[in-house]
Coordinates of C-alpha atoms in Angstrom, one line a residue:
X14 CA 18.1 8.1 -12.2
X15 CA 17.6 10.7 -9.2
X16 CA 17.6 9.5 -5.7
X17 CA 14.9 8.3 -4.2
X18 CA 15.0 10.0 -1.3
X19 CA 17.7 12.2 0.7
X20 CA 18.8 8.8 2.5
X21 CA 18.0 6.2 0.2
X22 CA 20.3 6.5 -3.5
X23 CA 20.0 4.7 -6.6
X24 CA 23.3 2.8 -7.3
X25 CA 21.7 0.2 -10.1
X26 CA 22.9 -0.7 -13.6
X27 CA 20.8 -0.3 -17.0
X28 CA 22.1 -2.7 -19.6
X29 CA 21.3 -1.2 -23.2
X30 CA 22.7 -3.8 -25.0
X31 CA 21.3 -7.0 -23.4
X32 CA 18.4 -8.3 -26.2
X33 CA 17.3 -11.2 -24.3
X34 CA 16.6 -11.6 -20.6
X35 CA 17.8 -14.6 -19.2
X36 CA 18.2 -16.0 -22.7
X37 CA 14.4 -16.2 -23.9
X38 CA 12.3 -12.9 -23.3
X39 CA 13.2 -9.9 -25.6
X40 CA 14.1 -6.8 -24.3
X41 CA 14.1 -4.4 -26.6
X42 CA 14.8 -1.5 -24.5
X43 CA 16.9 -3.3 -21.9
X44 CA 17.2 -4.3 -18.5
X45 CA 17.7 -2.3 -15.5
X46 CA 19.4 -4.3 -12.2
X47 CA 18.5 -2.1 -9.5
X48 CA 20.8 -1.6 -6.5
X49 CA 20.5 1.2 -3.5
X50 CA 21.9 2.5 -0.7
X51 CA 20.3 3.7 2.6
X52 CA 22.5 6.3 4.1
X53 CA 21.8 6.3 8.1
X54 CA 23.9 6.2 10.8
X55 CA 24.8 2.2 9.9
X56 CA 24.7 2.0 5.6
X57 CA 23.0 -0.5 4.6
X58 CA 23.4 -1.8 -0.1
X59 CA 20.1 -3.2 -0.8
X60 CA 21.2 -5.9 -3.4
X61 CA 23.8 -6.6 -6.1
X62 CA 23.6 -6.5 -10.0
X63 CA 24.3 -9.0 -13.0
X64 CA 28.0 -9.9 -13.1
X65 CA 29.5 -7.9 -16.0
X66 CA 28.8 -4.9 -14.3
X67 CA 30.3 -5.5 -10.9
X68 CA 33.2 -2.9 -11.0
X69 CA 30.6 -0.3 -12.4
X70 CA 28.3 -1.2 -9.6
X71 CA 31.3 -0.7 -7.2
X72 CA 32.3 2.7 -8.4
X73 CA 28.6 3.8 -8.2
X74 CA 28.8 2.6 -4.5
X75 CA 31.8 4.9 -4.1
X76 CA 30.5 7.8 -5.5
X77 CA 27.5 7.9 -3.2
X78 CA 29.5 6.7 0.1
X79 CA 32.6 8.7 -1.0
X80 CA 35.1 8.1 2.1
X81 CA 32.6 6.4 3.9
X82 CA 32.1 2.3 3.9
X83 CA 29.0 0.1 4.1
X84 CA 27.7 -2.0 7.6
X85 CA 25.5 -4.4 5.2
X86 CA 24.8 -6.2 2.4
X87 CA 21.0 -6.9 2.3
X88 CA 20.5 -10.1 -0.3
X89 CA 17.0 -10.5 -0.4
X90 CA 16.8 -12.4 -4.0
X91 CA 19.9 -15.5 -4.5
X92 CA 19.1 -15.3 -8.9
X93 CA 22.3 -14.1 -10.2
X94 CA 21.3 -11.0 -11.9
X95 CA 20.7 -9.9 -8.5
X96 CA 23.4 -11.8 -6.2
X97 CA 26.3 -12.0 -8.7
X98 CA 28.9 -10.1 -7.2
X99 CA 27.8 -10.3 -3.6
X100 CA 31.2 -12.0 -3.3
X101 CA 33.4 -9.4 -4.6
X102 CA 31.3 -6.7 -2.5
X103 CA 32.5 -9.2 0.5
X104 CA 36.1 -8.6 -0.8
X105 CA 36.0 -5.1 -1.4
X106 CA 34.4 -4.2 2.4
X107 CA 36.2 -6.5 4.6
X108 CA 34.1 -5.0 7.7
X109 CA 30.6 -5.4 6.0
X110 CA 28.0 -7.8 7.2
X111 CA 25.5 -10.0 5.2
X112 CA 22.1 -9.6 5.7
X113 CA 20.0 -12.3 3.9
X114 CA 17.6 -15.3 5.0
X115 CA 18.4 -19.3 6.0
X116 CA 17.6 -20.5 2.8
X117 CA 20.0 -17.7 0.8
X118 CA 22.8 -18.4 2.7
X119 CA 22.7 -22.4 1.9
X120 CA 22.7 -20.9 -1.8
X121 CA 25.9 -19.0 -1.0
X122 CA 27.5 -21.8 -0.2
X123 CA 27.2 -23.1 -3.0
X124 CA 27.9 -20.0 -5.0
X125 CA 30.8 -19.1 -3.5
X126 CA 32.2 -21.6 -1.3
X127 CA 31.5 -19.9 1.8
X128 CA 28.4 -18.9 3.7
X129 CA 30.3 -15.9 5.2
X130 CA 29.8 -17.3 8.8
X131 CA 31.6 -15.2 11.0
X132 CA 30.1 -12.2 9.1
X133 CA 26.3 -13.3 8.4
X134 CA 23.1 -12.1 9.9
X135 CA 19.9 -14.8 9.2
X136 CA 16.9 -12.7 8.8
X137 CA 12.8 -14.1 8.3
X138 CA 9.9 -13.2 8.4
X139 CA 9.1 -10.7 11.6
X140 CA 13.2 -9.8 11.8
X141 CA 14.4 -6.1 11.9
X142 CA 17.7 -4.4 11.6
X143 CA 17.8 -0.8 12.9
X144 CA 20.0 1.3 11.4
X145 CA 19.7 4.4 13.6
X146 CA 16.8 6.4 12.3
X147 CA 15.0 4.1 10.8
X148 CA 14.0 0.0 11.1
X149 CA 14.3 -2.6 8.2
X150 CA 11.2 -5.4 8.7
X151 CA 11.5 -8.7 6.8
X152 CA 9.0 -10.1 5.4
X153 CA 9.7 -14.0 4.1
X154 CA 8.6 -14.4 0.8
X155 CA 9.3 -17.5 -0.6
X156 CA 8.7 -18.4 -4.3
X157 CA 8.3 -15.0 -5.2
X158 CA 9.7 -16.4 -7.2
X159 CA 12.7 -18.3 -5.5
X160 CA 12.7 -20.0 -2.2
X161 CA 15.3 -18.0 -0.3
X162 CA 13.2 -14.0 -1.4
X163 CA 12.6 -11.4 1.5
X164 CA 11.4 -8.0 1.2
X165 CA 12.4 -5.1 3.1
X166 CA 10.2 -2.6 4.5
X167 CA 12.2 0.7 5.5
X168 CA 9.6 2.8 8.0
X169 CA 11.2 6.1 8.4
X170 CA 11.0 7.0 4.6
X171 CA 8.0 4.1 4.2
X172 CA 9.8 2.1 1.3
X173 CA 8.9 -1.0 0.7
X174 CA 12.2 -2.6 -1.6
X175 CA 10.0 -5.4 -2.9
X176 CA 12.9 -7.9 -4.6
X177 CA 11.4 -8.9 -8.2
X178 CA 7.7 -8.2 -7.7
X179 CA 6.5 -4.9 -9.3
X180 CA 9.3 -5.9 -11.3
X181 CA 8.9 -5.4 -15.7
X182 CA 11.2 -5.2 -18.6
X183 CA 13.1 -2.1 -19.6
X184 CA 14.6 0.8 -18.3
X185 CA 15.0 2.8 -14.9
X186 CA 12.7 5.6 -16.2
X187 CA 9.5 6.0 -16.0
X188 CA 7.0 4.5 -18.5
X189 CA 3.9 5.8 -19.8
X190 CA 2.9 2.1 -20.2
X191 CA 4.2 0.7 -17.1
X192 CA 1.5 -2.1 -17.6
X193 CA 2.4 -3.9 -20.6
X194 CA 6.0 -4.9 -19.4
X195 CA 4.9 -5.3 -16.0
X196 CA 2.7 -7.8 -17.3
X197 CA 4.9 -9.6 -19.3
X198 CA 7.5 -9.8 -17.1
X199 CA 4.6 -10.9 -14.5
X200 CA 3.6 -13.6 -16.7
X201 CA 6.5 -14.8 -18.2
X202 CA 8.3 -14.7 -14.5
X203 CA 6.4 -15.2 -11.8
X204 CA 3.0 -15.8 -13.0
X205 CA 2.9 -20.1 -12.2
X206 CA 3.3 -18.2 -8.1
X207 CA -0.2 -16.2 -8.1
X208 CA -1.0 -17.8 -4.5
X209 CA 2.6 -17.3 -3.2
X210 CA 2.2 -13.5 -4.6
X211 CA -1.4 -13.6 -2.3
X212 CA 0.1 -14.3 0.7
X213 CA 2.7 -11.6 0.3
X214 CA 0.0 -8.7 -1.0
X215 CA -1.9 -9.8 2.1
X216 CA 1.6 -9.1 4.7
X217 CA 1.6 -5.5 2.5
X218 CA -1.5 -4.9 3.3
X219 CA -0.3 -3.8 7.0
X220 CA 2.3 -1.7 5.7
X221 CA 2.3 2.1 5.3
X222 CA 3.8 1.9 1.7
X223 CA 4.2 5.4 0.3
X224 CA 7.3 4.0 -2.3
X225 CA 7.8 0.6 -4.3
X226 CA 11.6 -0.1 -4.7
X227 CA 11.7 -3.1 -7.4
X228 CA 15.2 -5.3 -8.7
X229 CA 14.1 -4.2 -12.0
X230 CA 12.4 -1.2 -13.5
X231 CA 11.7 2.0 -11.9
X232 CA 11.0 3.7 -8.3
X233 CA 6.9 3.3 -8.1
X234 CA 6.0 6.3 -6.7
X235 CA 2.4 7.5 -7.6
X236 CA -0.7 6.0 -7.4
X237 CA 0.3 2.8 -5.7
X238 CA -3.3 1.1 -5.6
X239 CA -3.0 0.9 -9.5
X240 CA 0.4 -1.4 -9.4
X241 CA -0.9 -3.3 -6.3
X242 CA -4.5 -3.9 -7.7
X243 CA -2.9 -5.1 -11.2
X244 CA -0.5 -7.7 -9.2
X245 CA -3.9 -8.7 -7.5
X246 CA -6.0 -9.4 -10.2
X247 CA -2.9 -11.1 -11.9
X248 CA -2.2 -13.5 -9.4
X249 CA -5.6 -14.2 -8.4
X250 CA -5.7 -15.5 -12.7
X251 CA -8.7 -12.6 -13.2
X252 CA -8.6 -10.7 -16.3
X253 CA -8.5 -7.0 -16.3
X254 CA -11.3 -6.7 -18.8
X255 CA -13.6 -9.3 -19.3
X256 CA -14.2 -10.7 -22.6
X257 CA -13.8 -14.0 -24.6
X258 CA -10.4 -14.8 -26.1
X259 CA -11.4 -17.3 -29.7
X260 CA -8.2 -19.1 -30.7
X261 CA -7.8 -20.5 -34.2
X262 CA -5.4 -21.5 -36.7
X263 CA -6.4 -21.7 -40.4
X264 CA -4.2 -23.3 -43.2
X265 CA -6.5 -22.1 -45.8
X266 CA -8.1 -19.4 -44.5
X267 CA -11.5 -20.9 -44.8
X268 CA -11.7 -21.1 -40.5
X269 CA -10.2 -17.3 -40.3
X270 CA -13.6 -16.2 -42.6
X271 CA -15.3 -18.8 -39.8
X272 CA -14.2 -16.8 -36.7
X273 CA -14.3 -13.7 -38.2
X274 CA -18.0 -13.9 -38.5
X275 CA -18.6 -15.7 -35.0

């Protein structure tokens, strides 16, 4: 995947052989854990990826920073796809911080056995972190779809990195259908959250969003009303065309000739 901007580089995973997504949605062209890293005058990794891949994820870290090391960690989503190897990342840069909010760092705990309290910075809703040229803004957004879930809003470059909403199945690259996965990954994921997914469209609102950086699928980009107007009418339970669904079963097939003709 290209970068995303000049200071802000994909370091994410795409795992080709996984065939079903936390063991009960089929995937048939993957699963992409998406990581990045803002370059600045502090360096801030946006995220970790699924566990398998943590040595991968490292090197990709490496080959970005090259000499240089990270000042953060931001966790904004505890699931383990996402949070897995935020321990060894600890390990590996001994001078890095943690960046995550109240609730994450209970999680940690439990995790890992240590909160990282000498090293931790508690961030919520209305926090920033500068990191020279730019600010990171928090915004809390619980049960999207964990408790513990920030997003970060990056104003210099206008980047909203959005945890698992605008989230779908699938690769990095672009889709032509972006909607289909989208929407099943919606539904299958965070669809039972449609007024805790309100509140947070509503904090975006304020936002000068020119860029959508989701935990899984690709960079949005273009046409941002289309992705945001989808996750509205999705978690407001509208339908995107109206019509009546008929639902039927028929042993015989006697019903089927039934409903066919209503």
């Amino acid at each position: 995947m290209q970068n995303v901007t000049d200071t802000v580089r994909y370091i994410g995973i795409y795992d080709r052989d996984i065939r079903l997504f936390e063991g009960q949605y089929t995937v048939p062209d993957g699963m992409a854990y998406n990581s990045y890293v803002i370059l600045d005058e502090k360096i801030a990794v946006m995220d970790s990826v699924e566990m398998r891949f943590g040595e991968k994820w490292l090197k990709n870290i490496k080959n970005v920073l090259g000499d240089k090391t990270p000042d953060y960690l931001i966790v904004q989503h505890m699931e383990p796809d996402h949070s897995a190897n935020v321990d060894l990342f600890m390990k590996t840069y001994p001078e890095a911080k943690i960046v995550s909010s109240a609730k994450a760092f209970n999680m940690m705990k439990n995790f890992f056995g240590t909160d990282y309290p000498d090293r931790k910075i508690t961030v919520g809703e209305g926090s920033s972190l500068s990191l020279g040229n730019r600010t990171l803004s928090f915004l809390a957004a619980p049960m999207v779809h964990w408790p513990e879930v920030i997003l970060t809003y990056d104003n210099k470059d206008k980047i909203l990195f959005s945890a698992d909403a605008f989230g779908r199945f699938g690769s990095n690259e672009k889709y032509e259908d972006w909607k289909s996965e989208a929407r099943r990954y919606y539904i299958g994921i965070v669809a039972k959250y449609g007024a805790q997914v309100q509140t947070v469209l509503k904090k975006a609102a304020d936002l000068d969003i020119e860029k959508i950086l989701p935990l899984h699928g690709e960079v949005l980009t273009d046409n941002l009303g289309y992705y945001i107007d989808l996750y509205d009418l999705w978690s407001k339970y509208m339908p995107e065309t109206k019509g009546v669904a008929i639902i039927y079963t028929s042993v015989y097939g006697h019903t089927k000739k039934a409903i066919e003709l209503l």
